[in-house]
Short mmCIF file of C-alpha atoms and ligand atoms in Angstrom, two decimals:
data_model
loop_
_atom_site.label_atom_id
_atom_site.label_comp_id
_atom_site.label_asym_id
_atom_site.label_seq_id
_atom_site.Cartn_x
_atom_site.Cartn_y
_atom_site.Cartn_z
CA UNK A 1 34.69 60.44 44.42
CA UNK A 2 36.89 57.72 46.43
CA UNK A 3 33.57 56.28 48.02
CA UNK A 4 34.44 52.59 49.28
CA UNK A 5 37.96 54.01 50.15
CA UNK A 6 36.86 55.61 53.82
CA UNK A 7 35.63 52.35 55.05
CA UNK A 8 39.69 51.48 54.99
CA UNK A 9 40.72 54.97 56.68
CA UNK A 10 40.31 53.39 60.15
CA UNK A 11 43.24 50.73 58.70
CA UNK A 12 46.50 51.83 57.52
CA UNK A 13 46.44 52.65 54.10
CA UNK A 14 49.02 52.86 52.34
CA UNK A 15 49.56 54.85 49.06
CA UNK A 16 50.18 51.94 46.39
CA UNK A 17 46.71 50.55 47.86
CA UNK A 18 44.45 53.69 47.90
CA UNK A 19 45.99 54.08 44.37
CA UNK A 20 44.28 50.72 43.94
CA UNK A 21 41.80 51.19 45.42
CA UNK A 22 40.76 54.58 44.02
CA UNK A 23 40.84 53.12 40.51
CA UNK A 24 44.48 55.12 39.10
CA UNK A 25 45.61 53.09 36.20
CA UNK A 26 48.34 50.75 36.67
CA UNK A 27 51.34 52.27 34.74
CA UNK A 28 50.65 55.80 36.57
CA UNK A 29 50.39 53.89 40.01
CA UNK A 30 53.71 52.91 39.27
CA UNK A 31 55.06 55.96 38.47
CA UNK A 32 53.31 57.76 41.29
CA UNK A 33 54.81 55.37 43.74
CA UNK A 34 58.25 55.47 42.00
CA UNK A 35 58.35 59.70 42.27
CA UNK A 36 56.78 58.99 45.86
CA UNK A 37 59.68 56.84 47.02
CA UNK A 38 62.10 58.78 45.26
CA UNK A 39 61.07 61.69 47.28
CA UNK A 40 62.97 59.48 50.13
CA UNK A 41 65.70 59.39 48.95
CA UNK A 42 65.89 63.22 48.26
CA UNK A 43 65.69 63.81 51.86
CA UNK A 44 68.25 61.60 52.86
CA UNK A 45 70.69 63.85 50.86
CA UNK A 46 68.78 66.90 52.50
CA UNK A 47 69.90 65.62 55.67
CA UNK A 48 73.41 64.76 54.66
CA UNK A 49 74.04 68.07 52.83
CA UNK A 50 76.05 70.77 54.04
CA UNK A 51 74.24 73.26 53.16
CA UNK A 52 77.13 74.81 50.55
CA UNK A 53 76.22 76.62 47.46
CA UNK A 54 77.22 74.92 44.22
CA UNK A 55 78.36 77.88 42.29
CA UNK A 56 76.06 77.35 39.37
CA UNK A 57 73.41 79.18 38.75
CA UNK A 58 70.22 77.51 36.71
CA UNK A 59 67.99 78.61 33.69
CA UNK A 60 66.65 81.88 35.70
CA UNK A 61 69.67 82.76 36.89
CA UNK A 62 69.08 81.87 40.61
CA UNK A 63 71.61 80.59 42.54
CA UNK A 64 71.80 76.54 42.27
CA UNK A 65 72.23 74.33 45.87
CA UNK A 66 74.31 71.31 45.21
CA UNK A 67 70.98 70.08 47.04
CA UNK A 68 69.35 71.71 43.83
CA UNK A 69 71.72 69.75 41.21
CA UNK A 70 71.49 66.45 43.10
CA UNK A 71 67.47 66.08 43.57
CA UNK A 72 67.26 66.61 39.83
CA UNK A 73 69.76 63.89 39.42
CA UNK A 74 68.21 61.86 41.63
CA UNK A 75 64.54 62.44 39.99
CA UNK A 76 65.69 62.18 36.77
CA UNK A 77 68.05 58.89 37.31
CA UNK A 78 64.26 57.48 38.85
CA UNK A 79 61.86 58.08 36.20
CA UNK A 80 64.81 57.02 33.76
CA UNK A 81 64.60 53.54 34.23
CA UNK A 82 60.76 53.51 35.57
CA UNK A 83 59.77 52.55 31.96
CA UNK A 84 56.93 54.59 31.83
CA UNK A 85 58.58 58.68 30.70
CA UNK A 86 59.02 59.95 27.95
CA UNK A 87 60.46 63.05 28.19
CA UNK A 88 61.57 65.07 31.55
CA UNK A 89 61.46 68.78 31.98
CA UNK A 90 62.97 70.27 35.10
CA UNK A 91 63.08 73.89 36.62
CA UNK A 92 67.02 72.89 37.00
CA UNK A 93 67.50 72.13 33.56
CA UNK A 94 67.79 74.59 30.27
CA UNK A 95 65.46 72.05 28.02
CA UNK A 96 63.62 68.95 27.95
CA UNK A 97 65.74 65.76 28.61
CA UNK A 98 64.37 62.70 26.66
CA UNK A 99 64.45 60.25 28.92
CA UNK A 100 62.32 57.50 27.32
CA UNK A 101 62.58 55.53 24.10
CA UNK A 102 59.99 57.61 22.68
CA UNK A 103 57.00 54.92 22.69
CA UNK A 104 56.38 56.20 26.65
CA UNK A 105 53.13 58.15 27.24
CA UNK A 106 54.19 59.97 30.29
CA UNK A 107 55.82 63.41 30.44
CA UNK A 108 56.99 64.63 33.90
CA UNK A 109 57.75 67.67 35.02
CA UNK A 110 60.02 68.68 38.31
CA UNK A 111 60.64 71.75 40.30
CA UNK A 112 63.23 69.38 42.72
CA UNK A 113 63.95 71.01 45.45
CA UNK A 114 61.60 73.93 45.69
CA UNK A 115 62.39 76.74 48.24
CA UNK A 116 65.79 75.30 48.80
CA UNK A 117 66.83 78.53 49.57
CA UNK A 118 65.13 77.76 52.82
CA UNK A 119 67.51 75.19 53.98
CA UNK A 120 70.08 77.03 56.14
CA UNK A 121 67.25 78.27 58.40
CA UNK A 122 65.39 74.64 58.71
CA UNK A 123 62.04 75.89 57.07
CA UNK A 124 60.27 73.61 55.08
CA UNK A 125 61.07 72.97 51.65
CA UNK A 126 59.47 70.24 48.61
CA UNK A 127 59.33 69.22 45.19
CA UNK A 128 56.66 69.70 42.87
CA UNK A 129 55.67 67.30 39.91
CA UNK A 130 53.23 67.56 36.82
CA UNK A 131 51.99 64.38 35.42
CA UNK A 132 51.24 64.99 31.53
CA UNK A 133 50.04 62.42 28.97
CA UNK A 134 51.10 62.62 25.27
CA UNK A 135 52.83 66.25 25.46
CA UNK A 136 53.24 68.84 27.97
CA UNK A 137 53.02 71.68 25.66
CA UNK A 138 49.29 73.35 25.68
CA UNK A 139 46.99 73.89 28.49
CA UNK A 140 47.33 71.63 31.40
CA UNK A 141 43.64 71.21 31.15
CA UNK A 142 44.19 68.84 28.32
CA UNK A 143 47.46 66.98 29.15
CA UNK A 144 47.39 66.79 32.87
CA UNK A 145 46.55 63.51 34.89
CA UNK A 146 48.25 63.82 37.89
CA UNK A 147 50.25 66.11 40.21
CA UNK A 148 52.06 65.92 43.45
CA UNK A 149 54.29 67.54 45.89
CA UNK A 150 56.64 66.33 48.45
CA UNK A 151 57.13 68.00 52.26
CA UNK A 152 59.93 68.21 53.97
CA UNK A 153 58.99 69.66 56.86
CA UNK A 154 59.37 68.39 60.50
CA UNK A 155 57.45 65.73 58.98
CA UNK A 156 57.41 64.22 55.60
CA UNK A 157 54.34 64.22 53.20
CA UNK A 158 52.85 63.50 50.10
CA UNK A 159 49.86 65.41 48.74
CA UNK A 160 48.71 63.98 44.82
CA UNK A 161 45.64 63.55 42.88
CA UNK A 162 45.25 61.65 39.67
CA UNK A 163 42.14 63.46 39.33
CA UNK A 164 40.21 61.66 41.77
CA UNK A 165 39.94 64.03 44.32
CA UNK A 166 43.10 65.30 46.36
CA UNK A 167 44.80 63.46 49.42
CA UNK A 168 47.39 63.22 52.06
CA UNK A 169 49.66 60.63 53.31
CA UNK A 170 52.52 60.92 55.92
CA UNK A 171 55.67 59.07 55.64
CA UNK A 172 56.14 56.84 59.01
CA UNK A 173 58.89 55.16 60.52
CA UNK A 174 58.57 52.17 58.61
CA UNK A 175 58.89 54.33 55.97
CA UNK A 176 55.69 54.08 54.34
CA UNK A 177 53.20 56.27 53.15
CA UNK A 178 50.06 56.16 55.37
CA UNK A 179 46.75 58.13 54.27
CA UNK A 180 46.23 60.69 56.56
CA UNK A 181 44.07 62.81 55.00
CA UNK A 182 41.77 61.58 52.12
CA UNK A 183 39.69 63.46 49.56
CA UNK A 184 40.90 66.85 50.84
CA UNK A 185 37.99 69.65 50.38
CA UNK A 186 38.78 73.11 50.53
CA UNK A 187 35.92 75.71 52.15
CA UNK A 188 34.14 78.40 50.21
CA UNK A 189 35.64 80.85 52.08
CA UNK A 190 39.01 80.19 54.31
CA UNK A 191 40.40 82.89 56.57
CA UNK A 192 44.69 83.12 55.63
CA UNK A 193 46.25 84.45 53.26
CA UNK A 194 49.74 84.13 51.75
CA UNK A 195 51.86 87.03 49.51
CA UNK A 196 54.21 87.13 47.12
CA UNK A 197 56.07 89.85 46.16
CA UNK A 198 57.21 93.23 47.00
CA UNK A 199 54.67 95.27 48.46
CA UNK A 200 56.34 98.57 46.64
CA UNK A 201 55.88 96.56 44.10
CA UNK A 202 52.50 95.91 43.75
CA UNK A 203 50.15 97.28 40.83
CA UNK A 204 47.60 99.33 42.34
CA UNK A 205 44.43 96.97 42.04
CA UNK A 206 46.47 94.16 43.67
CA UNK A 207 47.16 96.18 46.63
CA UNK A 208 43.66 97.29 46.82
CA UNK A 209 42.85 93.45 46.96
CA UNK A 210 45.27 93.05 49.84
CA UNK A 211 43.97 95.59 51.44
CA UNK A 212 40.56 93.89 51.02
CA UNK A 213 41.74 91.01 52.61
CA UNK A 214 43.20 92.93 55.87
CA UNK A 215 40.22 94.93 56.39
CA UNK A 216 38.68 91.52 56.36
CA UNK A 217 40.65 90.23 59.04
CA UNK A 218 42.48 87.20 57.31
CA UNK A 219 45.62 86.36 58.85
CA UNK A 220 49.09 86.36 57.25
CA UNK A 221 50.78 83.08 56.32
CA UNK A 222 53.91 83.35 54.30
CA UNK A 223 56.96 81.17 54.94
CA UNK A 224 58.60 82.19 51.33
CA UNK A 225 58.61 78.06 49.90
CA UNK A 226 55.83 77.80 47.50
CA UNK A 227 55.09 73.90 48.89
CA UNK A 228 54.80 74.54 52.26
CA UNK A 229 52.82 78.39 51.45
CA UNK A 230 50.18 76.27 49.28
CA UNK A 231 49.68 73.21 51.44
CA UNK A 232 49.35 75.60 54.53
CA UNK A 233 46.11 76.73 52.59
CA UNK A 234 45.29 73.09 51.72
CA UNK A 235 45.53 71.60 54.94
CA UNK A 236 43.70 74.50 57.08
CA UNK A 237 41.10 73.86 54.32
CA UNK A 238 40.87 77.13 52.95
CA UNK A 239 42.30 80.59 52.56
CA UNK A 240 44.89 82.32 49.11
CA UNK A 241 48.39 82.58 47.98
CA UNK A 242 49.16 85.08 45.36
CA UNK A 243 52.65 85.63 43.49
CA UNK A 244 51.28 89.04 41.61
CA UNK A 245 52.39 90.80 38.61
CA UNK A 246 54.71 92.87 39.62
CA UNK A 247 55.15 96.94 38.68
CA UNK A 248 58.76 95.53 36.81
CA UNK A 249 57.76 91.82 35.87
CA UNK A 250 54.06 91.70 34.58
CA UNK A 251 54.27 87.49 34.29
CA UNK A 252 55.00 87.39 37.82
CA UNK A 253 58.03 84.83 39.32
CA UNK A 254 56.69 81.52 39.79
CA UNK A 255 56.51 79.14 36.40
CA UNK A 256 53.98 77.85 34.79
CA UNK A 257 54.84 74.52 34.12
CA UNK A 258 57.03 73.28 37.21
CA UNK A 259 55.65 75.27 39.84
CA UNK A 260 51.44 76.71 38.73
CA UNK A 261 50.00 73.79 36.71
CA UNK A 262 50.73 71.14 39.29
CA UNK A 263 49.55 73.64 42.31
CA UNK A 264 46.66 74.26 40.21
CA UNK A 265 45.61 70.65 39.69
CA UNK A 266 45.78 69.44 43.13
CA UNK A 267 43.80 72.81 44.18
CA UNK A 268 40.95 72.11 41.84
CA UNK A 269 40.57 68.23 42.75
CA UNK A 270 40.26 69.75 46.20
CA UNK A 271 37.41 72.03 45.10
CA UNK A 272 39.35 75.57 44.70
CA UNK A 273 40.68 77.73 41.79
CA UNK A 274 43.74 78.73 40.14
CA UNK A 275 43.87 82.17 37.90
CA UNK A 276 45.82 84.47 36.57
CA UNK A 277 43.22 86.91 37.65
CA UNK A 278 41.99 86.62 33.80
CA UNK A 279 41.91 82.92 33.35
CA UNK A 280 42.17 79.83 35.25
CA UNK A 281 46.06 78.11 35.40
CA UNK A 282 44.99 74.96 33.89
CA UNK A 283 43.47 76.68 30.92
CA UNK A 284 46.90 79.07 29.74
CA UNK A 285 48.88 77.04 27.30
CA UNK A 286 52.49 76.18 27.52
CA UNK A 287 54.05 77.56 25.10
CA UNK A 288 57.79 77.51 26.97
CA UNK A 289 59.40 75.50 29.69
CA UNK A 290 60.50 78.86 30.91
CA UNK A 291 56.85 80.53 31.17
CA UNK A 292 55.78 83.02 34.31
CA UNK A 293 52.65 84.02 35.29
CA UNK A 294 50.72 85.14 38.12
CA UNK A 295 48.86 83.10 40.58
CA UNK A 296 45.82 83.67 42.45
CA UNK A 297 45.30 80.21 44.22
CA UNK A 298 43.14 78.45 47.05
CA UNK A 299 39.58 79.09 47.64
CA UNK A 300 36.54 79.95 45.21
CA UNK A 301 35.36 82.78 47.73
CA UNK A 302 39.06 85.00 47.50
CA UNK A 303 39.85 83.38 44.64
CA UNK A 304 36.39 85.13 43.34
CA UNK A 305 37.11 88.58 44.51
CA UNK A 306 40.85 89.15 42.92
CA UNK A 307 39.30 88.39 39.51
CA UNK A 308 37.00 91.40 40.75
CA UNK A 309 39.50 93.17 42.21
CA UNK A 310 41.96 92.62 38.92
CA UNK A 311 38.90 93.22 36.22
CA UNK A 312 38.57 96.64 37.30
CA UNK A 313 41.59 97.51 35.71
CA UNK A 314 41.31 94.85 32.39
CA UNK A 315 38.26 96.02 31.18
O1 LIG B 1 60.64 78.84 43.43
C1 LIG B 1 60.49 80.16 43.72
C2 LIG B 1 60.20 80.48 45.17
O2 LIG B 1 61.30 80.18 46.00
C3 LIG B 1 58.93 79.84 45.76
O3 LIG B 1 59.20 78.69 46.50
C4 LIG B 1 58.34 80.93 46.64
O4 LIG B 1 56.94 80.91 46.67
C5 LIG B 1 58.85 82.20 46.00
O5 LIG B 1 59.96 81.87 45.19
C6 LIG B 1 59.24 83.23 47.02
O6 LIG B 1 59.55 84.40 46.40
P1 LIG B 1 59.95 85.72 47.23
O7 LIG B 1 61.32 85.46 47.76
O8 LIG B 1 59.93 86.81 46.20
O9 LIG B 1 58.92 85.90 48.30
MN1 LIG B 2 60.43 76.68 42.93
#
């Protein structure tokens, strides 16, 4: 996976040319660099916002930033006239735009600004994007070829995989996308962990879990954005984030489609796991843009024990 590519590493590589060079088809090279710039542009109007609420609040009834409204504009106004969508599905949107003339093979999913909520206190905040080919309903397994999120953090990032393994690149001052880490490989057994959730909340086995993980020792990582949260456990190679199923809300409160399935691809290209606690993200199908679940996510060893942990109760 990516040999011939780390020779280069010691060079400045930029994304459009590890695309290249990793073998990504053309027309998804182009899209992946048109999503990738277009992540620029979001955080210019991050840094010219004011921080105001719209007044609007979206599908899930959460309160909408005017940063909110604008990066979906922005996104979708993007892939619009790359040439290469079909059809655009957005957490800040009530259904599927079609944004294509129909002959497109692409299908892209956004959460725009995720964690936005974050803004007034400077934490960082991204967008996530699913790559699908030929439909986006049914399990990601099938449909997904690519996934990506953006940081905007006190730097700027870019984490994707086309399913040949799972790298970084940092935005520089030039403002291009420079490899910084390459073929990203999460270990067995990491030693953070990140949670969702209420702890009054919590179904019992869950909390026994948790308190699995304490007695263990792993250390507690959770900034509240689910971009910064899951590349915290990609970077430092290892380690879990869970959004449970809650005592009132059994499907949990992150989404399946904009939010799991693209987590869940980039984790597996970097050699960890995604579940429910009964089966893995990728393999649930989409049957609604709306769709909640629960997430277990990051590496095999944790990821290993809450199916343990949660089977006591399922069977
Ligand atoms: O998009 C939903 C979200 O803001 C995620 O970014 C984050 O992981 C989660 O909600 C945080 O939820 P809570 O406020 O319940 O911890
Ligand atoms: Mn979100």
């Amino acid at each position: 996976m990516g040999e011939g590519i780390s020779d280069y590493t010691k060079f400045c590589v930029d994304l459009r040319r590890h695309m290249w060079m990793a073998g990504v088809e053309t027309e998804l090279r182009r899209l992946i660099w048109q999503i990738a710039v277009t992540g620029k542009y979001i955080s210019a109007k991050i840094h010219e916002s004011n921080r105001k609420l719209a007044g609007f609040k979206n599908i899930f009834g959460e309160e909408q930033l005017a940063l909110d409204k604008s990066s979906d504009a922005i996104l979708k106004n993007q892939l619009q006239f790359s040439g290469f969508v079909r059809e655009y599905a957005s957490e800040e949107q009530d259904q599927i735009v079609q944004i294509g003339t129909g002959a497109e093979k692409y299908f892209v999913t956004a959460d725009p600004l995720d964690g936005s909520s974050l803004v007034d206190t400077n934490l960082a905040i991204g967008t996530i994007i699913g790559i699908h080919n030929g439909a986006m309903y049914g399990k990601g397994r099938d449909t997904m070829v690519a996934a990506l999120y953006i940081t905007y953090g006190p730097l700027i990032t870019m984490v994707y995989s086309a399913g040949k393994g799972t790298h970084e690149f940092v935005l520089n001052r030039e403002g291009e996308y420079v490899l910084s880490q390459e073929n990203i490989r999460l270990k067995e057994k990491g030693d953070i962990y990140s949670l969702g959730g209420l702890r009054k909340d919590w179904t019992p086995e869950h909390l026994r879990f948790v308190e699995y993980l304490e007695d263990e020792g792993y250390k507690l990582r959770y900034s509240g954005g689910f971009v910064p949260d899951i590349n915290q456990v990609l970077i430092k190679n290892g380690g879990i984030f869970t959004y449970p199923a809650l005592k009132k809300s059994p499907h949990g409160k992150l989404r399946l489609l904009f939010e799991l399935l693209p987590m869940a691809f980039l984790m597996e290209q970097a050699g960890g796991e995604a579940t429910d606690g009964k089966q893995a993200i990728l393999d649930i199908s989409v049957e609604d843009i709306g769709q909640r679940c629960p997430i277990y996510i990051g590496s095999r060893f944790e990821v290993g024990k809450a199916r343990e942990f949660l089977e006591e109760v399922q069977t």
